[in-house]
Coordinates of C-alpha atoms in Angstrom, one line a residue:
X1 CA 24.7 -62.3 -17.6
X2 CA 27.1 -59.5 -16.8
X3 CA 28.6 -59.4 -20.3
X4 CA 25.0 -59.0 -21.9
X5 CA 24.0 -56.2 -19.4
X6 CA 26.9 -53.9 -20.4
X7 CA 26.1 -54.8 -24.0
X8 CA 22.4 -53.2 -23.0
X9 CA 23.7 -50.6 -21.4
X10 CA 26.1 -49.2 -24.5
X11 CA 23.6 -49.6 -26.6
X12 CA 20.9 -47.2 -24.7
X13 CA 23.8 -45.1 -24.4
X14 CA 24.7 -44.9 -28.3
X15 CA 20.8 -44.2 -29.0
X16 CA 20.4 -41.4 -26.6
X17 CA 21.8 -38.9 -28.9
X18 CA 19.7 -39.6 -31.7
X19 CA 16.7 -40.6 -29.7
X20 CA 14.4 -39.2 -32.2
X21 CA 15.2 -41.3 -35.1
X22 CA 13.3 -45.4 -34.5
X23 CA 16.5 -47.2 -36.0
X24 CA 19.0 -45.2 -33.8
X25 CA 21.5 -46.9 -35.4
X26 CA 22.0 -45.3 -38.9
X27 CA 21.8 -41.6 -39.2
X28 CA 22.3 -39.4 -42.5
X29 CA 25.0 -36.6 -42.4
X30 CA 22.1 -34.0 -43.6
X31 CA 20.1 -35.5 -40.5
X32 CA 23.4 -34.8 -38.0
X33 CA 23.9 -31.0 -40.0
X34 CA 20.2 -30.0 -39.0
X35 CA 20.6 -31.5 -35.3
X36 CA 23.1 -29.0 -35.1
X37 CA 21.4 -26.4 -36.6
X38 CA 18.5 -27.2 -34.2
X39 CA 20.9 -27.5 -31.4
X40 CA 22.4 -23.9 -32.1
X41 CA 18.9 -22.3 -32.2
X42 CA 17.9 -23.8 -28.9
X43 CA 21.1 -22.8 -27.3
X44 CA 20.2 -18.9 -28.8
X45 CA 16.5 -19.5 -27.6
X46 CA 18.0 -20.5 -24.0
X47 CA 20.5 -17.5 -24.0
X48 CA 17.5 -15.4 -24.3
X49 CA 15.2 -16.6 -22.0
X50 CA 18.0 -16.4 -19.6
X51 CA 19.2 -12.9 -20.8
X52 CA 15.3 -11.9 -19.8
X53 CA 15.1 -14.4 -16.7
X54 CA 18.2 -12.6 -15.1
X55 CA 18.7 -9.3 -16.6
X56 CA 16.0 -5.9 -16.4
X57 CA 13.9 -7.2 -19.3
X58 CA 12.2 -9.5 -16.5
X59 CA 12.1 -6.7 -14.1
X60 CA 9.7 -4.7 -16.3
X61 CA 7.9 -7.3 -17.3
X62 CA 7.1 -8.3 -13.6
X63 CA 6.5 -4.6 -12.8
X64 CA 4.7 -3.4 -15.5
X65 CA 3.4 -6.3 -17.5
X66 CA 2.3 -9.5 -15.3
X67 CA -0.1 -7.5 -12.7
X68 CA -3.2 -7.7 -14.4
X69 CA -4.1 -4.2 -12.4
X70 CA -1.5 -2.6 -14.8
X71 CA -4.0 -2.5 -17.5
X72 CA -5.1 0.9 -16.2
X73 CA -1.4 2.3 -16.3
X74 CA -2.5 4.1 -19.9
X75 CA -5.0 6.3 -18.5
X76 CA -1.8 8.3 -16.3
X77 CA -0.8 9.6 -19.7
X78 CA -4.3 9.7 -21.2
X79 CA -5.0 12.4 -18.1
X80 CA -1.9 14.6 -18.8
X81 CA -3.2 14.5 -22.3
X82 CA -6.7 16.0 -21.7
X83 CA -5.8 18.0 -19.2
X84 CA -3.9 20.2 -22.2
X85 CA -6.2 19.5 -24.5
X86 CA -9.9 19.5 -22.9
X87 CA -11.5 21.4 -20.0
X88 CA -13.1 18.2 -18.5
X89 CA -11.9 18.4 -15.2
X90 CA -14.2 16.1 -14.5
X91 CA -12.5 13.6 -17.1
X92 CA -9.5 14.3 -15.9
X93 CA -10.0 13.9 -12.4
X94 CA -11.1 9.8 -12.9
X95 CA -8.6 9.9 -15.5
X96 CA -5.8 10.4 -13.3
X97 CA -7.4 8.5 -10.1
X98 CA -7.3 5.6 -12.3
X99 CA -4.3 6.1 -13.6
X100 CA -2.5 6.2 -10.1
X101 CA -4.4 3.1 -8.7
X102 CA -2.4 0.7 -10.5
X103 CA 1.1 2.6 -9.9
X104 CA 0.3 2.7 -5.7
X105 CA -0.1 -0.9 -6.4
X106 CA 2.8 -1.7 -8.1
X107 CA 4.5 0.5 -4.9
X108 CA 3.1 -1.6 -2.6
X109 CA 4.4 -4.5 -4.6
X110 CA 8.0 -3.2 -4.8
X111 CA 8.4 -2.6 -1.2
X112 CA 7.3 -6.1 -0.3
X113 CA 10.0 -7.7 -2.3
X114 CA 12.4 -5.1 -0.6
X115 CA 11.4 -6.3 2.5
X116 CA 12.5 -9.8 1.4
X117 CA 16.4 -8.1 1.8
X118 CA 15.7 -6.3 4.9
X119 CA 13.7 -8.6 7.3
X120 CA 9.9 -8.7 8.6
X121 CA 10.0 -5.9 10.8
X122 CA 12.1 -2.9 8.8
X123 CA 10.2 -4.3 5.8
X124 CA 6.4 -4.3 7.6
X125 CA 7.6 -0.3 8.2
X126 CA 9.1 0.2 4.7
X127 CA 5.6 -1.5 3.5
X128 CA 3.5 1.2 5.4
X129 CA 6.1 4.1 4.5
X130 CA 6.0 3.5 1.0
X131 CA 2.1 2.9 0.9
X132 CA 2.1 5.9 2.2
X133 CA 3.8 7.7 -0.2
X134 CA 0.8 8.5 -2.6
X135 CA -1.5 10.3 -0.1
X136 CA 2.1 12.6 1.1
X137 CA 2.9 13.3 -2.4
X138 CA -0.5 14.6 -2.9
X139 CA -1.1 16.7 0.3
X140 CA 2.4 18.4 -0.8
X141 CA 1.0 19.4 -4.1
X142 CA -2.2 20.4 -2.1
X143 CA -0.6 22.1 0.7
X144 CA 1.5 24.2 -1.7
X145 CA -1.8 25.2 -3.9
X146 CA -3.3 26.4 -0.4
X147 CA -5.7 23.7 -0.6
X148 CA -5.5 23.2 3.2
X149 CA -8.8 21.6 3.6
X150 CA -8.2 19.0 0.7
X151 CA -5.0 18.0 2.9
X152 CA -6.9 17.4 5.9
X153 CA -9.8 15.8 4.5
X154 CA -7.6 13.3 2.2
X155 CA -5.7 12.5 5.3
X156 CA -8.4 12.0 7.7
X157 CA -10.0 9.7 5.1
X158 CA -6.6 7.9 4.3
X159 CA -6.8 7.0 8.1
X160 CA -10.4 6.2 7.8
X161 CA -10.1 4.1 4.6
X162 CA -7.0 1.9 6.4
X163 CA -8.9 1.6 9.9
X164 CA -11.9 0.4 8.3
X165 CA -12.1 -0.5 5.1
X166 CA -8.7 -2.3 4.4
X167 CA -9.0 -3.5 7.9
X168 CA -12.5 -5.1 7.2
X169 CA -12.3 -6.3 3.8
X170 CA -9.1 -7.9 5.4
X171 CA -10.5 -9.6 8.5
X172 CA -13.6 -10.4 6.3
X173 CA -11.6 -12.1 3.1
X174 CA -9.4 -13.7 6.0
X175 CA -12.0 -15.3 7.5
X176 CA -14.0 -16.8 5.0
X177 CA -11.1 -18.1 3.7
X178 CA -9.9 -19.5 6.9
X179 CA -13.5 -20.5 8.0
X180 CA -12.6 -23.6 10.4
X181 CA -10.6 -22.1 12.7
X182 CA -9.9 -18.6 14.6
X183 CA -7.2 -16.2 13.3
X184 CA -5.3 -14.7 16.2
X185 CA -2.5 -12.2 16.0
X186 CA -0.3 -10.3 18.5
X187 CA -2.4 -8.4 20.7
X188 CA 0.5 -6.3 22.0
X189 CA 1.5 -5.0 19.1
X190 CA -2.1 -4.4 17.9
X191 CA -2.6 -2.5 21.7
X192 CA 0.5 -0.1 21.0
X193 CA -1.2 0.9 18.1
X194 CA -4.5 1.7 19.2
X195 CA -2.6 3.7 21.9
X196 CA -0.8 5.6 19.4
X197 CA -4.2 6.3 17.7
X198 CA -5.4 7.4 20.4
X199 CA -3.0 9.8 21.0
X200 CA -3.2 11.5 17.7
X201 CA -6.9 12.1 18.4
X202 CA -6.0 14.1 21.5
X203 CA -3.5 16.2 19.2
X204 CA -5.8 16.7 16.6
X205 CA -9.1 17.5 19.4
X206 CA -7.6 19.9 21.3
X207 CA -6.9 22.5 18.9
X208 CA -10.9 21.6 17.4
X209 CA -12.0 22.1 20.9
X210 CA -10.2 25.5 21.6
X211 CA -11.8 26.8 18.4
X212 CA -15.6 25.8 19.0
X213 CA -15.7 26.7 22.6
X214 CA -13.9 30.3 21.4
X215 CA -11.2 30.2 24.9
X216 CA -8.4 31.3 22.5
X217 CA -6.2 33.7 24.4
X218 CA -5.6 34.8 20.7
X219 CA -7.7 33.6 17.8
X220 CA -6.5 31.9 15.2
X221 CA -3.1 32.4 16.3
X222 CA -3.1 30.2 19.6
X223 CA -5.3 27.4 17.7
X224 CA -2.4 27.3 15.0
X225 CA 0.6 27.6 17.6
X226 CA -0.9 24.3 19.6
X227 CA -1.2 22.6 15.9
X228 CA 2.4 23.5 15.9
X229 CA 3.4 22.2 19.4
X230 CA 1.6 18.9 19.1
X231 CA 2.7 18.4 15.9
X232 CA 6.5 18.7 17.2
X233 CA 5.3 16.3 20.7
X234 CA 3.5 13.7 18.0
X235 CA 6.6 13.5 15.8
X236 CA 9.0 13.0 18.9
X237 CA 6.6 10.2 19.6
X238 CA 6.4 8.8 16.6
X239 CA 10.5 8.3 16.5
X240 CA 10.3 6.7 19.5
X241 CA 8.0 4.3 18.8
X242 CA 10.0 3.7 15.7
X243 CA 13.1 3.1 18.1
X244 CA 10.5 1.1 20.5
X245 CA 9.6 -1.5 17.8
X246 CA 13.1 -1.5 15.9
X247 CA 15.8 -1.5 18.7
X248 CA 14.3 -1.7 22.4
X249 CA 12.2 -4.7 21.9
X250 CA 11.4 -6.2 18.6
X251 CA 10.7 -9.2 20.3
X252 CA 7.2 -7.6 21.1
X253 CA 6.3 -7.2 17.5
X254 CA 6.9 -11.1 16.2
X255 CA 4.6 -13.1 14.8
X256 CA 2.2 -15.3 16.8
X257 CA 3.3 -18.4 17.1
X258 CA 0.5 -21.3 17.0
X259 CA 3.0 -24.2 15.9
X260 CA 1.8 -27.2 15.1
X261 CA 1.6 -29.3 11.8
X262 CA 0.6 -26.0 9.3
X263 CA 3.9 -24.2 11.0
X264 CA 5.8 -26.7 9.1
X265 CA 4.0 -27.0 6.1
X266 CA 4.1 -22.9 5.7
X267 CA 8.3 -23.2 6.0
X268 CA 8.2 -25.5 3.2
X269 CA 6.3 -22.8 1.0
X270 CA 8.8 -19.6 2.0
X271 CA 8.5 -17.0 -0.7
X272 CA 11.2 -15.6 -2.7
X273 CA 12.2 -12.3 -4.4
X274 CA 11.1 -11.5 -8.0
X275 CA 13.6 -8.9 -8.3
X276 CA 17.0 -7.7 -7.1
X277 CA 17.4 -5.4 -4.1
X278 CA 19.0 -2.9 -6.1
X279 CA 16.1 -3.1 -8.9
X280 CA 13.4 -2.7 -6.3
X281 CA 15.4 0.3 -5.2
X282 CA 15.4 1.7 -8.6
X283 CA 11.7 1.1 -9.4
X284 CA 10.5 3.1 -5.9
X285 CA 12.2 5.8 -6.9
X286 CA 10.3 6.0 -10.7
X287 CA 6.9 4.9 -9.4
X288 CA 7.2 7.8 -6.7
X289 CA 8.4 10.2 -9.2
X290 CA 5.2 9.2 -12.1
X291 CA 2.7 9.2 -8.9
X292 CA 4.1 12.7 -7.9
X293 CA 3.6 14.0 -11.4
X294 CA 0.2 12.5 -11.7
X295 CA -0.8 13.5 -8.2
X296 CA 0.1 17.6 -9.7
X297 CA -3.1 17.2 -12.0
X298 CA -5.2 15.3 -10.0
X299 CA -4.9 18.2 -7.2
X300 CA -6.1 20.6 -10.1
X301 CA -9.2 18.8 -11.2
X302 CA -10.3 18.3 -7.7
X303 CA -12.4 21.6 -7.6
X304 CA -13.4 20.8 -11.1
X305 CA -14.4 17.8 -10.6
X306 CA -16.6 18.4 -7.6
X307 CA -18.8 20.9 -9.8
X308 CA -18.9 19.1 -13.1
X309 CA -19.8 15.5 -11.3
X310 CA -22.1 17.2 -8.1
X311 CA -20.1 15.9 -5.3
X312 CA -19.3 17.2 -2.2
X313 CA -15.0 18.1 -2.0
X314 CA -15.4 16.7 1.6
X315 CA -17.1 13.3 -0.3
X316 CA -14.0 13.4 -2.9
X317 CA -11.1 14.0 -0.2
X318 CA -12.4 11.8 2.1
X319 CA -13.9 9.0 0.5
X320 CA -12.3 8.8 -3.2
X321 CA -8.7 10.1 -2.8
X322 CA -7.8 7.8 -0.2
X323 CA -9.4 4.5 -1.9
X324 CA -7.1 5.6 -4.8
X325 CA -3.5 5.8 -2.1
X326 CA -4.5 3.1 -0.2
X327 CA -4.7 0.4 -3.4
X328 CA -1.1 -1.2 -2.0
X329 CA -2.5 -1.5 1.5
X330 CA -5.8 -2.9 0.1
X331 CA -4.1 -5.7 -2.0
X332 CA -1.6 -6.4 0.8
X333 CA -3.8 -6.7 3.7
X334 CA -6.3 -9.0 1.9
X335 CA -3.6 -10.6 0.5
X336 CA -2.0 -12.1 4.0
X337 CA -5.0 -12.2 5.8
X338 CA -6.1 -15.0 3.3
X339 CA -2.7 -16.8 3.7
X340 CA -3.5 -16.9 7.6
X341 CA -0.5 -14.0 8.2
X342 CA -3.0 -11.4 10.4
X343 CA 0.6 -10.1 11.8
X344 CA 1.2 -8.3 8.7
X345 CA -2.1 -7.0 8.1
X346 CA -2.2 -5.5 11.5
X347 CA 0.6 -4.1 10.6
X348 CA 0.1 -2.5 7.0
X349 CA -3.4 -1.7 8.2
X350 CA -3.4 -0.3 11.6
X351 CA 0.3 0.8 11.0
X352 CA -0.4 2.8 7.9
X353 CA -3.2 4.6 10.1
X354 CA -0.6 4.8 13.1
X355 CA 2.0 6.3 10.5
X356 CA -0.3 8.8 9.0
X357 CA -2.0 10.5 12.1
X358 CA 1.2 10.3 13.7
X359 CA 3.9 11.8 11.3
X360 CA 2.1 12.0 8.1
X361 CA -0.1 15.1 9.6
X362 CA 2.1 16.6 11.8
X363 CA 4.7 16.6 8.8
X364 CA 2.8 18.4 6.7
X365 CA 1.8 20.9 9.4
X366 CA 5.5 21.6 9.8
X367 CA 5.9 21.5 5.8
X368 CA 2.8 24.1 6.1
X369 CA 4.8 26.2 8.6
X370 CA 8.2 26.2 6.4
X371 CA 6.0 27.3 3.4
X372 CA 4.0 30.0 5.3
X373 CA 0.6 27.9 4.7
X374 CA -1.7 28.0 8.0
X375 CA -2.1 24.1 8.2
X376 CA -3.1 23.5 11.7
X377 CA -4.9 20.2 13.5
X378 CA -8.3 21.8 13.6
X379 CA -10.3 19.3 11.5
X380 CA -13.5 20.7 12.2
X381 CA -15.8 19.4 14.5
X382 CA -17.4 17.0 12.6
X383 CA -14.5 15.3 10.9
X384 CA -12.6 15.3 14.4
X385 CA -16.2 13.4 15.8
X386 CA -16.1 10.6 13.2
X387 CA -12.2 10.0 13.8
X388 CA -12.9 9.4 17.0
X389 CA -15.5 7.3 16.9
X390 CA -13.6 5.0 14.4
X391 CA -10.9 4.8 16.8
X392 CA -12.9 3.5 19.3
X393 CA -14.3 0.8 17.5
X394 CA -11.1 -0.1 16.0
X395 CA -9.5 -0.4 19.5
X396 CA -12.4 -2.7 20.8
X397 CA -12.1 -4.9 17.4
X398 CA -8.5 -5.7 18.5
X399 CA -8.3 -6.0 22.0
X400 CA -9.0 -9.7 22.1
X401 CA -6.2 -10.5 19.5
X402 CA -8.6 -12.6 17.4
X403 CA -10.4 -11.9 14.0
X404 CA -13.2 -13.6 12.1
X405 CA -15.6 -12.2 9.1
X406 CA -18.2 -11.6 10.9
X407 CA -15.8 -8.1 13.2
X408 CA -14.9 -7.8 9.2
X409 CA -18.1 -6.8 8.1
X410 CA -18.7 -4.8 11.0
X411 CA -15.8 -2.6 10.2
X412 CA -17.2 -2.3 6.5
X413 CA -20.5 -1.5 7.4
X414 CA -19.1 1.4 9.9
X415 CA -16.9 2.8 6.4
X416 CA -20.1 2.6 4.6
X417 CA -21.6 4.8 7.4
X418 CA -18.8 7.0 7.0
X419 CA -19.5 7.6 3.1
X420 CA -23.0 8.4 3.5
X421 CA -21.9 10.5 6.1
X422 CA -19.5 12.5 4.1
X423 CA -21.6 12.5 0.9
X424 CA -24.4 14.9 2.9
X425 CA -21.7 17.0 4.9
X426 CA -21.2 20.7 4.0
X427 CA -17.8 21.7 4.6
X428 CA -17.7 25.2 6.4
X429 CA -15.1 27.7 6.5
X430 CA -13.6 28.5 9.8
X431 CA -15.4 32.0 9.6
X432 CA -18.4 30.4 9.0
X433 CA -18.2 28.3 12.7

């Protein structure tokens, strides 16, 4: 037997090589030339692949190709191109909203992978930084056009939009996909930033307050010099809570912990990066430097816009600018809150509100003092009214550290109040009050 079984076995090893012919035995030399001709193309074919698999060829394409949102990455350049060549402001306006959707996507998408180098909790902050970065660049352009009310309104609504609608269409997406059982996430974490919200509506009442009840010691300047002062106390805060969550106890912020059977299928299924650390690095600094450029002539069609499509600039800086910023929160929140990860969409949700109304607008009121621009906290009464009404609901949502779809459509319906609202507000001038 044993002589008979290496006989089998050289055999099957002789036929391996030329597998594809039936006799196995007998091969022509024209028959071993184009084997090798074959064999030479598929080792070019595999350099290739591998020359795209490893080198910035795959980075674009995963950037710029696979996203199926990136189909409305023309209309950027389509926007620049009427805005030289057409009056349509109008035009120009959706042009160059739709146009930036797509890149604050790709943003959001590029910071995620850079939080796979830097950990959970300096990536969660990088997330909301960087998702951040659309509605910034845009209230610098606005703030240095004068357009103060633009950068109050887009930032009010970028709050709005986060607290609300991302946080809603995330808790109801999570929910119906999760269906038979309760999501929970950290309640403690979700509590320090309701406090945090909270405390931006006190900066940003007060100085609303002293203007309608008229007890300025001296007006305009006294309403502008508190907007100043808070805007210095909210930034000090905001640093500490940074330190708070990043140094002091980061414990506080990790991830609920049900364990169980899921726990260990989810570490079977870890993600991992798409892209290099140093390519992510390199494609947030073009995709901020395209949204800045974009976010110039979208500023200048805003007025434009308003009169050629017969909507309110209240309605278009609070409702349809942020929608338009807040595309990589959107995607991200929903995104996790399917995959059963409400941790993160606490944090990209609430955070990115936390981040904004506590160094987003107090930044720009000190970017507004530097340039000599009056950009003060006083949001008007009505806007300040909504805010903190939102607040309050938000706050309640969270306190028991549980979500389902049904607190998810709550919070949608409450933005959709919010729109209406907007879309029949008549924005006065601070003379006019």
């Amino acid at each position: 037997m044993m002589p008979m079984e290496e006989k089998v076995e050289v055999e099957s090893d002789e036929e391996i090589p030329f597998s594809a012919s039936a006799t196995g035995k007998k091969v022509h030399p024209f028959d071993s030339e184009g084997n090798s001709i074959a064999s030479h193309v598929d080792m070019s074919k595999s350099w290739i692949l591998k020359r795209i698999q490893m080198g910035p060829l795959r980075s674009i394409y995963i950037v710029l190709i696979k996203a199926k949102i990136n189909m409305l990455l023309p209309f950027g350049p389509l926007a620049i191109l009427l805005h030289y060549l057409t009056g349509k402001h109008g035009l120009v306006f959706l042009l160059s909203m739709l146009g930036i959707t797509p890149l604050a996507e790709r943003l959001g998408y590029v910071t995620e992978q850079l939080a796979f180098y830097t950990g959970p909790t300096v990536g969660g902050l990088l997330n909301a930084t960087f998702g951040n970065a659309t509605e910034m660049i845009i209230s610098i352009y606005a703030l240095k056009s004068g357009m103060i009310r633009v950068v109050q309104q887009s930032l009010l609504g970028s709050i709005l939009s986060n607290m609300l609608l991302v946080l809603g269409c995330a808790f109801f997406s999570g929910g119906i996909a999760n269906h038979q059982k309760v999501q929970v996430f950290n309640k403690a974490a979700a509590l320090v930033n309701s406090g945090l919200l909270l405390m931006a509506v006190m900066g940003i009442m007060f100085p609303a307050v002293l203007h309608f009840t008229h007890t300025e010691v001296h007006f305009g300047k006294s309403e502008l010099a508190l907007s100043r002062f808070s805007s210095c106390i909210m930034l000090i805060a905001y640093g500490s809570y940074l330190f708070f969550q990043l140094k002091s106890q980061p414990n506080l912020y990790s991830p609920v912990d049900e364990g169980g059977v899921n726990d260990l299928e989810d570490s079977g299924d870890e993600e991992a990066p798409e892209i290099t650390q140093w390519e992510t690095i390199g494609w947030l600094a073009i995709l901020t430097l395209w949204i800045s450029i974009l976010s110039g002539y979208l500023v200048d069609a805003i007025q434009g816009a308003s009169d050629s499509l017969n909507m309110p600039v209240a309605f278009i800086s609070v409702i349809l600018l942020p929608i338009v910023g807040n595309a990589a929160e959107h995607a991200s929140a929903i995104m996790f809150a399917m995959k059963d990860k409400l941790d993160i969409t606490i944090g990209v949700a609430i955070g990115s509100s936390t981040q904004i109304s506590m160094f987003v607008i107090p930044f720009c009121v000190v970017v507004g003092w530097c340039m000599g621009q009056p950009m003060d906290l006083n949001f008007q009464l009505f806007e300040t009214a909504t805010l903190f009404i939102s607040v309050l609901v938000v706050a309640f949502m969270l306190q028991e550290g549980t979500s389902n779809y049904f607190k998810g459509f709550m919070l949608i319906l409450c933005y959709l109040i919010v729109a209406a609202s907007f879309f029949v507000h008549v924005d006065l001038d601070k003379d006019d009050n």
